[in-house]
Amino acid sequence: MDVRLFKPSLGKEEIDSIQKVFDISWLGLGEKVLDFEKKWSKHINIGHSIALNSATAALHLSLALFKFENGKKVMMPSMTFASTATAALYNNLKPVFVDCCEKSLTMDIEDLKRKWTSDCVAIIPVHYGGEPCDMEAIMAFAKIKNMKVIEDCAHTQGGFYKGKPLGSWGDIGCFSFEEKKGMTTGDGGMACSNDKELLEPLKSMRWVGIDKDTWRRNKTKSENNERHWYYEISLLGYKYNMNNLAAAVGLAQLKKLNKFNKHKSKMIQLYLEGIKNIDGIEPLLPYSLINNDRSSYWLFGVRCKKRDELIKFLTSLGISTGVHFTPLNMQPFFSQYSGETPVASEVYKHMCTLPLHMELTVEEVDYVVSALRSFSLKHF
Ligand SMILES: *Cc1c(COP(=O)(O)O)cnc(C)c1O
């Protein structure tokens, strides 16, 4: 057996969709990107979306929109991927690491309040693994302290919390279509908001600051406009756009997204059922939305006091594992920024990510569960 940790699910639909882009011979930013933005907004129920080449770019530009003064601080969990923090640094802002709740691994609101200082200008909550943050409490606190909120939705694609889509609670929600995430465009990301005007500058910021990208200029050319080549640059931009090829894959994946989410939920339920009576193995997360048909989880994992031995054992049986994540403040580069997060550092020692993806089979889950059982019988 060779059980993969993550695996994108790609088929004929994606190839056919790419073929259409070949047929029109327009691979860059173009109509497929705009179509994908519209369909994505509709699917996840958020008013407007701008497609980018990654969630990292989406987080970077979303923060940039607010033009915060250099040196101000952005509050974020330490239990996250590097991009959450690099987004602050790209904008000359400093990350402040907030601890996580012992169970949900999402931001601990009490610690958020404790770590707040008057130079904090924004919060980036992360819906860790697809487990939603307590957005009601975060939004209430952000309002009192006049902070902006950018949701890092890289681990969820279409998840709801208290009847409201994840990504629509804060000012902006940033999604990822990196190949290991819940649906993919190879690499890709989306910045979403119900505030159309807020997102508007992103159209030029993703295209080196040019107010009309080549696609839009090309359209005016066909209208017989002799000044079709004209554009203006009035702000600092980046080359962060999504292209037609990626969007074509995204359009095909989007049609399967509900199916993907449902399949992963079913596999998580099988795992949870399977490990219920295994000593020394606990589920990584509460999976509080698992019975909700709008859940969108990315990670399945367990907690085990003998984590390193477990990983070695599973590897010997062809089962891929991972650890998501080393708390950022334990990384050499990020240790210079403030915020002790003892809960994250403790939980981290025992966490182990297990295979979960759109093509994982019942047999594979059974195989992993029986491996966990044999490990437990030997060690606990
Ligand atoms: C994967 C990930 C990102 C970055 O996504 P990209 O699309 O690869 O840039 C950001 N935040 C979190 C929490 C992630 O896991």
Coordinates of C-alpha atoms and ligand atoms in Angstrom, one line a residue:
M1 CA 0.0 0.0 0.0
D2 CA 1.1 3.5 -0.7
V3 CA -1.4 5.9 0.8
R4 CA -0.8 9.5 -0.1
L5 CA -1.3 12.4 2.3
F6 CA -2.8 14.8 -0.2
K7 CA -3.7 14.3 -3.9
P8 CA -5.4 16.5 -6.3
S9 CA -8.4 14.9 -8.1
L10 CA -8.0 15.7 -11.8
G11 CA -9.7 14.2 -14.9
K12 CA -11.0 14.7 -18.3
E13 CA -13.1 17.7 -17.3
E14 CA -10.0 19.7 -16.5
I15 CA -8.2 18.6 -19.7
D16 CA -11.3 19.6 -21.8
S17 CA -11.4 23.0 -20.0
I18 CA -7.7 23.6 -20.7
Q19 CA -8.3 22.6 -24.4
K20 CA -10.7 25.5 -24.7
V21 CA -8.0 27.9 -23.6
F22 CA -5.6 26.4 -26.2
D23 CA -8.3 26.9 -28.8
I24 CA -8.6 30.6 -28.1
S25 CA -4.8 30.9 -27.7
W26 CA -5.1 33.3 -24.8
L27 CA -3.3 31.7 -21.9
G28 CA -2.7 34.8 -19.6
L29 CA -5.2 36.9 -17.7
G30 CA -8.5 36.7 -19.7
E31 CA -12.1 35.7 -19.9
K32 CA -11.6 32.4 -18.1
V33 CA -10.2 34.2 -15.1
L34 CA -13.2 36.6 -15.0
D35 CA -15.6 33.7 -15.4
F36 CA -13.9 31.7 -12.6
E37 CA -14.2 34.8 -10.3
K38 CA -17.9 35.1 -11.0
K39 CA -18.7 31.4 -10.5
W40 CA -16.5 31.2 -7.4
S41 CA -18.3 34.2 -5.8
K42 CA -21.6 32.6 -6.5
H43 CA -20.6 29.2 -5.3
I44 CA -19.2 30.4 -1.9
N45 CA -21.9 33.0 -1.6
I46 CA -19.6 36.1 -1.3
G47 CA -20.3 39.1 -3.5
H48 CA -17.0 39.7 -5.3
S49 CA -13.8 37.9 -5.9
I50 CA -10.4 38.8 -7.5
A51 CA -8.3 35.8 -8.7
L52 CA -4.6 35.8 -7.9
N53 CA -1.7 33.4 -8.4
S54 CA -1.8 32.3 -4.7
A55 CA -3.4 32.8 -1.3
T56 CA 0.0 34.3 -0.3
A57 CA -0.6 37.0 -2.9
A58 CA -4.2 37.4 -1.8
L59 CA -3.1 38.0 1.8
H60 CA -0.3 40.3 0.8
L61 CA -2.6 42.5 -1.4
S62 CA -5.5 42.4 1.0
L63 CA -3.4 43.9 3.8
A64 CA -1.9 46.4 1.3
L65 CA -5.4 47.8 0.5
F66 CA -5.6 49.4 4.0
K67 CA -2.3 51.3 3.7
F68 CA -1.4 50.8 7.3
E69 CA 1.5 52.9 8.7
N70 CA 4.9 51.1 8.6
G71 CA 5.7 49.2 11.8
K72 CA 2.1 48.7 13.0
K73 CA 1.1 45.2 14.1
V74 CA -1.0 42.4 12.8
M75 CA -2.4 39.7 15.1
M76 CA -2.4 36.1 13.9
P77 CA -2.2 32.6 15.2
S78 CA 1.3 31.0 15.5
M79 CA -0.4 27.7 14.4
T80 CA -0.4 28.5 10.7
F81 CA 1.6 28.4 7.5
A82 CA 4.3 31.0 6.8
S83 CA 2.3 33.0 4.3
T84 CA -0.1 34.4 7.0
A85 CA 2.9 36.1 8.6
T86 CA 4.9 37.0 5.5
A87 CA 1.9 38.9 4.3
A88 CA 2.3 41.3 7.3
L89 CA 6.1 41.6 6.7
Y90 CA 5.7 42.3 2.9
N91 CA 3.7 45.3 4.1
N92 CA 6.2 46.5 6.6
L93 CA 3.9 45.4 9.4
K94 CA 4.9 43.2 12.4
P95 CA 3.2 39.9 13.2
V96 CA 2.0 39.3 16.8
F97 CA 1.5 35.7 17.5
V98 CA -1.6 34.6 19.3
D99 CA -2.0 31.2 21.0
C100 CA -4.6 28.6 19.9
C101 CA -7.4 26.9 21.8
E102 CA -6.2 23.5 23.1
K103 CA -9.0 21.7 21.3
S104 CA -10.0 23.6 18.1
L105 CA -6.4 24.9 17.3
T106 CA -8.0 28.1 16.2
M107 CA -7.2 31.5 17.7
D108 CA -7.7 31.8 21.4
I109 CA -9.9 34.9 22.0
E110 CA -8.7 35.4 25.5
D111 CA -5.1 35.4 24.4
L112 CA -6.0 37.7 21.5
K113 CA -7.3 40.2 24.0
R114 CA -4.3 39.8 26.2
K115 CA -1.8 40.4 23.4
W116 CA -3.6 43.4 22.0
T117 CA -1.7 46.7 22.1
S118 CA -2.8 50.1 20.6
D119 CA -0.5 49.6 17.6
C120 CA -2.4 46.5 16.4
V121 CA -4.2 47.4 13.2
A122 CA -5.5 44.1 11.9
I123 CA -6.3 40.4 12.7
I124 CA -5.7 37.5 10.4
P125 CA -7.7 34.5 11.8
V126 CA -7.0 31.1 10.2
H127 CA -9.8 28.5 10.0
Y128 CA -7.3 25.8 10.9
G129 CA -7.8 22.6 9.0
G130 CA -11.3 23.9 8.1
E131 CA -12.4 24.2 11.8
P132 CA -14.0 27.7 12.0
C133 CA -12.7 30.4 14.3
D134 CA -15.1 32.0 16.7
M135 CA -15.8 34.8 14.2
E136 CA -18.5 36.4 16.3
A137 CA -16.1 37.1 19.1
I138 CA -13.2 38.1 16.7
M139 CA -15.4 40.6 14.8
A140 CA -16.8 42.0 18.1
F141 CA -13.3 42.6 19.4
A142 CA -12.0 44.0 16.1
K143 CA -14.8 46.5 16.1
I144 CA -14.2 47.8 19.6
K145 CA -10.4 48.1 18.8
N146 CA -10.9 49.4 15.3
M147 CA -9.0 46.6 13.6
K148 CA -9.5 45.2 10.1
V149 CA -10.1 41.5 9.7
I150 CA -8.7 39.4 6.9
E151 CA -9.7 35.7 7.1
D152 CA -7.1 33.2 6.0
C153 CA -9.4 30.7 4.4
A154 CA -6.7 28.6 2.8
H155 CA -8.0 25.5 4.6
T156 CA -11.6 25.8 3.7
Q157 CA -13.4 26.1 0.4
G158 CA -17.1 26.7 0.8
G159 CA -17.5 26.1 4.5
F160 CA -20.2 27.9 6.5
Y161 CA -20.2 29.0 10.2
K162 CA -23.5 29.9 11.9
G163 CA -25.2 30.2 8.5
K164 CA -22.6 32.6 7.1
P165 CA -19.9 31.7 4.6
L166 CA -16.3 31.5 5.9
G167 CA -14.5 34.4 4.2
S168 CA -17.5 36.7 4.5
W169 CA -17.3 37.5 8.2
G170 CA -14.2 39.8 8.0
D171 CA -13.4 42.6 5.6
I172 CA -11.8 40.2 3.1
G173 CA -11.4 36.4 2.9
C174 CA -8.4 34.8 1.2
F175 CA -8.6 31.4 -0.4
S176 CA -6.0 29.0 -1.8
F177 CA -6.0 26.7 -4.8
E178 CA -2.6 25.4 -4.3
E179 CA -2.4 21.7 -5.3
K180 CA -2.7 20.2 -1.9
K181 CA -5.7 22.3 -0.9
G182 CA -9.4 21.4 -1.1
M183 CA -9.6 22.1 -4.9
T184 CA -6.8 23.3 -7.1
T185 CA -5.7 25.4 -10.0
G186 CA -2.1 24.2 -9.7
D187 CA -1.3 27.4 -7.9
G188 CA -3.9 30.0 -7.3
G189 CA -5.8 32.2 -4.8
M190 CA -8.8 34.4 -4.4
A191 CA -9.5 37.5 -2.4
C192 CA -13.2 37.8 -1.7
S193 CA -15.5 40.4 -0.1
N194 CA -19.0 41.7 -0.1
D195 CA -17.5 45.2 -0.5
K196 CA -16.9 45.7 -4.2
E197 CA -15.2 49.1 -3.9
L198 CA -12.7 47.7 -1.3
L199 CA -11.5 45.1 -3.8
E200 CA -11.5 47.3 -6.9
P201 CA -7.8 48.4 -6.6
L202 CA -6.7 44.7 -6.6
K203 CA -7.4 44.6 -10.4
S204 CA -4.5 46.8 -11.1
M205 CA -2.4 45.8 -8.1
R206 CA -2.3 42.2 -9.5
W207 CA -1.2 43.6 -12.9
V208 CA 1.9 45.7 -11.9
G209 CA -0.3 48.7 -11.2
I210 CA -1.7 49.1 -14.7
D211 CA -5.3 50.3 -14.6
K212 CA -6.2 48.3 -17.8
D213 CA -4.8 44.8 -18.2
T214 CA -4.0 43.6 -21.8
W215 CA -7.3 41.7 -21.9
R216 CA -9.4 44.8 -21.2
R217 CA -7.2 46.9 -23.7
N218 CA -7.7 44.3 -26.3
K219 CA -11.4 44.6 -26.0
T220 CA -11.4 48.3 -26.6
K221 CA -9.2 47.7 -29.6
S222 CA -11.9 45.7 -31.3
E223 CA -14.2 48.7 -30.6
N224 CA -12.0 50.7 -33.1
N225 CA -10.4 52.9 -30.5
E226 CA -7.1 54.4 -31.8
R227 CA -6.0 55.0 -28.1
H228 CA -6.6 51.3 -27.2
W229 CA -2.9 51.0 -26.1
Y230 CA -3.2 53.7 -23.5
Y231 CA -3.0 52.8 -19.8
E232 CA -2.1 54.5 -16.5
I233 CA -0.1 53.4 -13.5
S234 CA -1.1 55.2 -10.4
L235 CA -0.1 52.7 -7.7
L236 CA 2.5 50.1 -6.8
G237 CA 1.5 46.8 -8.3
Y238 CA 2.8 43.3 -8.5
K239 CA 2.6 40.5 -11.0
Y240 CA 0.1 38.4 -9.1
N241 CA -2.7 37.7 -11.5
M242 CA -4.3 34.3 -12.1
N243 CA -4.0 33.2 -15.8
N244 CA -6.5 31.5 -18.1
L245 CA -4.9 28.1 -17.8
A246 CA -5.2 28.0 -14.1
A247 CA -8.7 29.4 -14.2
A248 CA -9.8 26.7 -16.7
V249 CA -8.7 24.1 -14.2
G250 CA -10.5 26.0 -11.5
L251 CA -13.7 26.1 -13.4
A252 CA -13.7 22.4 -13.8
Q253 CA -12.7 21.8 -10.2
L254 CA -15.4 24.1 -8.9
K255 CA -18.1 21.9 -10.4
K256 CA -16.8 19.0 -8.3
L257 CA -16.2 21.0 -5.1
N258 CA -19.4 19.9 -3.3
K259 CA -18.6 16.4 -4.1
F260 CA -15.0 16.8 -2.8
N261 CA -16.1 18.3 0.4
K262 CA -18.7 15.6 1.0
H263 CA -16.2 12.9 0.3
K264 CA -13.7 14.3 2.7
S265 CA -16.4 14.6 5.4
K266 CA -17.3 11.0 4.9
M267 CA -13.7 9.9 5.2
I268 CA -13.3 12.0 8.4
Q269 CA -16.4 10.3 9.8
L270 CA -14.9 6.9 9.1
Y271 CA -11.6 7.9 10.7
L272 CA -13.4 9.2 13.8
E273 CA -15.5 6.1 14.1
G274 CA -12.4 3.9 13.6
I275 CA -10.2 5.5 16.2
K276 CA -12.9 6.0 18.8
N277 CA -11.7 3.1 21.0
I278 CA -8.0 3.2 20.2
D279 CA -6.0 4.0 23.3
G280 CA -3.4 6.7 23.0
I281 CA -4.8 8.1 19.7
E282 CA -7.1 11.2 19.8
P283 CA -8.5 13.1 16.9
L284 CA -6.6 16.3 16.1
L285 CA -9.7 18.5 16.0
P286 CA -13.2 18.5 17.3
Y287 CA -14.5 18.4 13.7
S288 CA -17.5 20.4 15.0
L289 CA -19.1 20.9 11.6
I290 CA -18.7 17.3 10.4
N291 CA -22.4 16.5 10.4
N292 CA -23.2 19.8 8.7
D293 CA -23.4 19.4 4.9
R294 CA -21.7 22.7 4.3
S295 CA -18.5 21.7 6.1
S296 CA -15.2 22.0 4.3
Y297 CA -12.3 20.4 6.1
W298 CA -8.8 20.2 4.7
L299 CA -6.9 18.2 7.4
F300 CA -7.5 15.0 9.2
G301 CA -5.0 14.3 12.0
V302 CA -4.5 12.7 15.3
R303 CA -2.8 13.5 18.6
C304 CA -0.4 10.9 20.1
K305 CA 2.0 11.2 22.9
K306 CA 4.4 9.0 20.9
R307 CA 4.1 11.0 17.8
D308 CA 7.6 10.4 16.4
E309 CA 7.4 6.6 16.8
L310 CA 3.9 6.7 15.3
I311 CA 5.2 8.5 12.2
K312 CA 8.0 6.0 11.8
F313 CA 5.6 3.1 12.1
L314 CA 3.1 4.5 9.6
T315 CA 5.9 5.3 7.1
S316 CA 7.1 1.7 7.3
L317 CA 3.6 0.6 6.2
G318 CA 3.5 3.0 3.2
I319 CA 1.2 5.6 4.9
S320 CA 2.2 9.2 4.4
T321 CA 2.0 11.6 7.3
G322 CA 2.8 15.2 8.0
V323 CA 2.9 17.8 10.8
H324 CA 0.8 20.9 10.2
F325 CA 2.4 23.1 11.5
T326 CA 5.5 23.9 13.5
P327 CA 4.2 27.0 15.3
L328 CA 5.7 30.0 13.4
N329 CA 7.4 31.5 16.5
M330 CA 9.4 28.3 16.8
Q331 CA 10.9 28.9 13.4
P332 CA 14.3 30.6 13.4
F333 CA 13.2 33.5 11.2
F334 CA 10.0 34.3 13.0
S335 CA 11.3 33.9 16.5
Q336 CA 12.3 37.6 16.5
Y337 CA 8.6 38.6 16.5
S338 CA 6.6 38.8 19.7
G339 CA 4.0 36.5 21.2
E340 CA 4.7 33.4 23.3
T341 CA 2.2 30.6 22.4
P342 CA 2.7 27.8 24.9
V343 CA -0.4 25.8 24.0
A344 CA 0.5 25.7 20.3
S345 CA 4.1 24.6 21.3
E346 CA 2.8 21.8 23.5
V347 CA 0.1 20.5 21.1
Y348 CA 2.6 20.6 18.2
K349 CA 4.7 17.9 19.8
H350 CA 1.9 15.4 19.5
M351 CA 0.2 16.2 16.2
C352 CA 0.3 14.0 13.2
T353 CA -1.5 14.7 9.9
L354 CA -3.0 11.6 8.2
P355 CA -4.0 11.0 4.6
L356 CA -7.1 12.9 3.5
H357 CA -8.0 13.8 -0.1
M358 CA -10.7 13.6 -2.7
E359 CA -9.7 10.2 -3.9
L360 CA -9.0 8.5 -0.6
T361 CA -10.9 5.2 -0.4
V362 CA -12.7 3.4 2.4
E363 CA -10.2 0.6 2.1
E364 CA -7.3 3.1 2.6
V365 CA -8.9 4.6 5.7
D366 CA -9.5 1.1 7.1
Y367 CA -5.9 0.3 6.4
V368 CA -4.7 3.5 8.2
V369 CA -7.1 2.8 11.2
S370 CA -5.8 -0.8 11.6
A371 CA -2.3 0.5 11.5
L372 CA -3.1 2.9 14.3
R373 CA -4.7 0.1 16.2
S374 CA -1.6 -2.2 16.0
F375 CA 0.6 0.8 17.0
S376 CA -1.6 1.4 20.0
L377 CA -1.6 -2.3 21.1
K378 CA 2.1 -2.2 21.1
H379 CA 2.7 1.1 22.8
F380 CA -0.3 2.0 25.1
Ligands
LIG1 C1 -1.4 27.0 2.0 C2 -1.6 28.1 2.9 C3 -1.5 29.5 2.5 C4 -0.8 29.8 1.2 O1 -1.5 29.4 0.1 P1 -0.8 29.5 -1.3 O2 -2.0 29.5 -2.3 O3 0.1 28.3 -1.5 O4 -0.1 30.8 -1.4 C5 -1.8 30.5 3.4 N1 -2.3 30.2 4.6 C6 -2.4 29.0 5.1 C7 -3.0 28.8 6.5 C8 -2.1 27.9 4.3 O5 -2.2 26.6 4.7

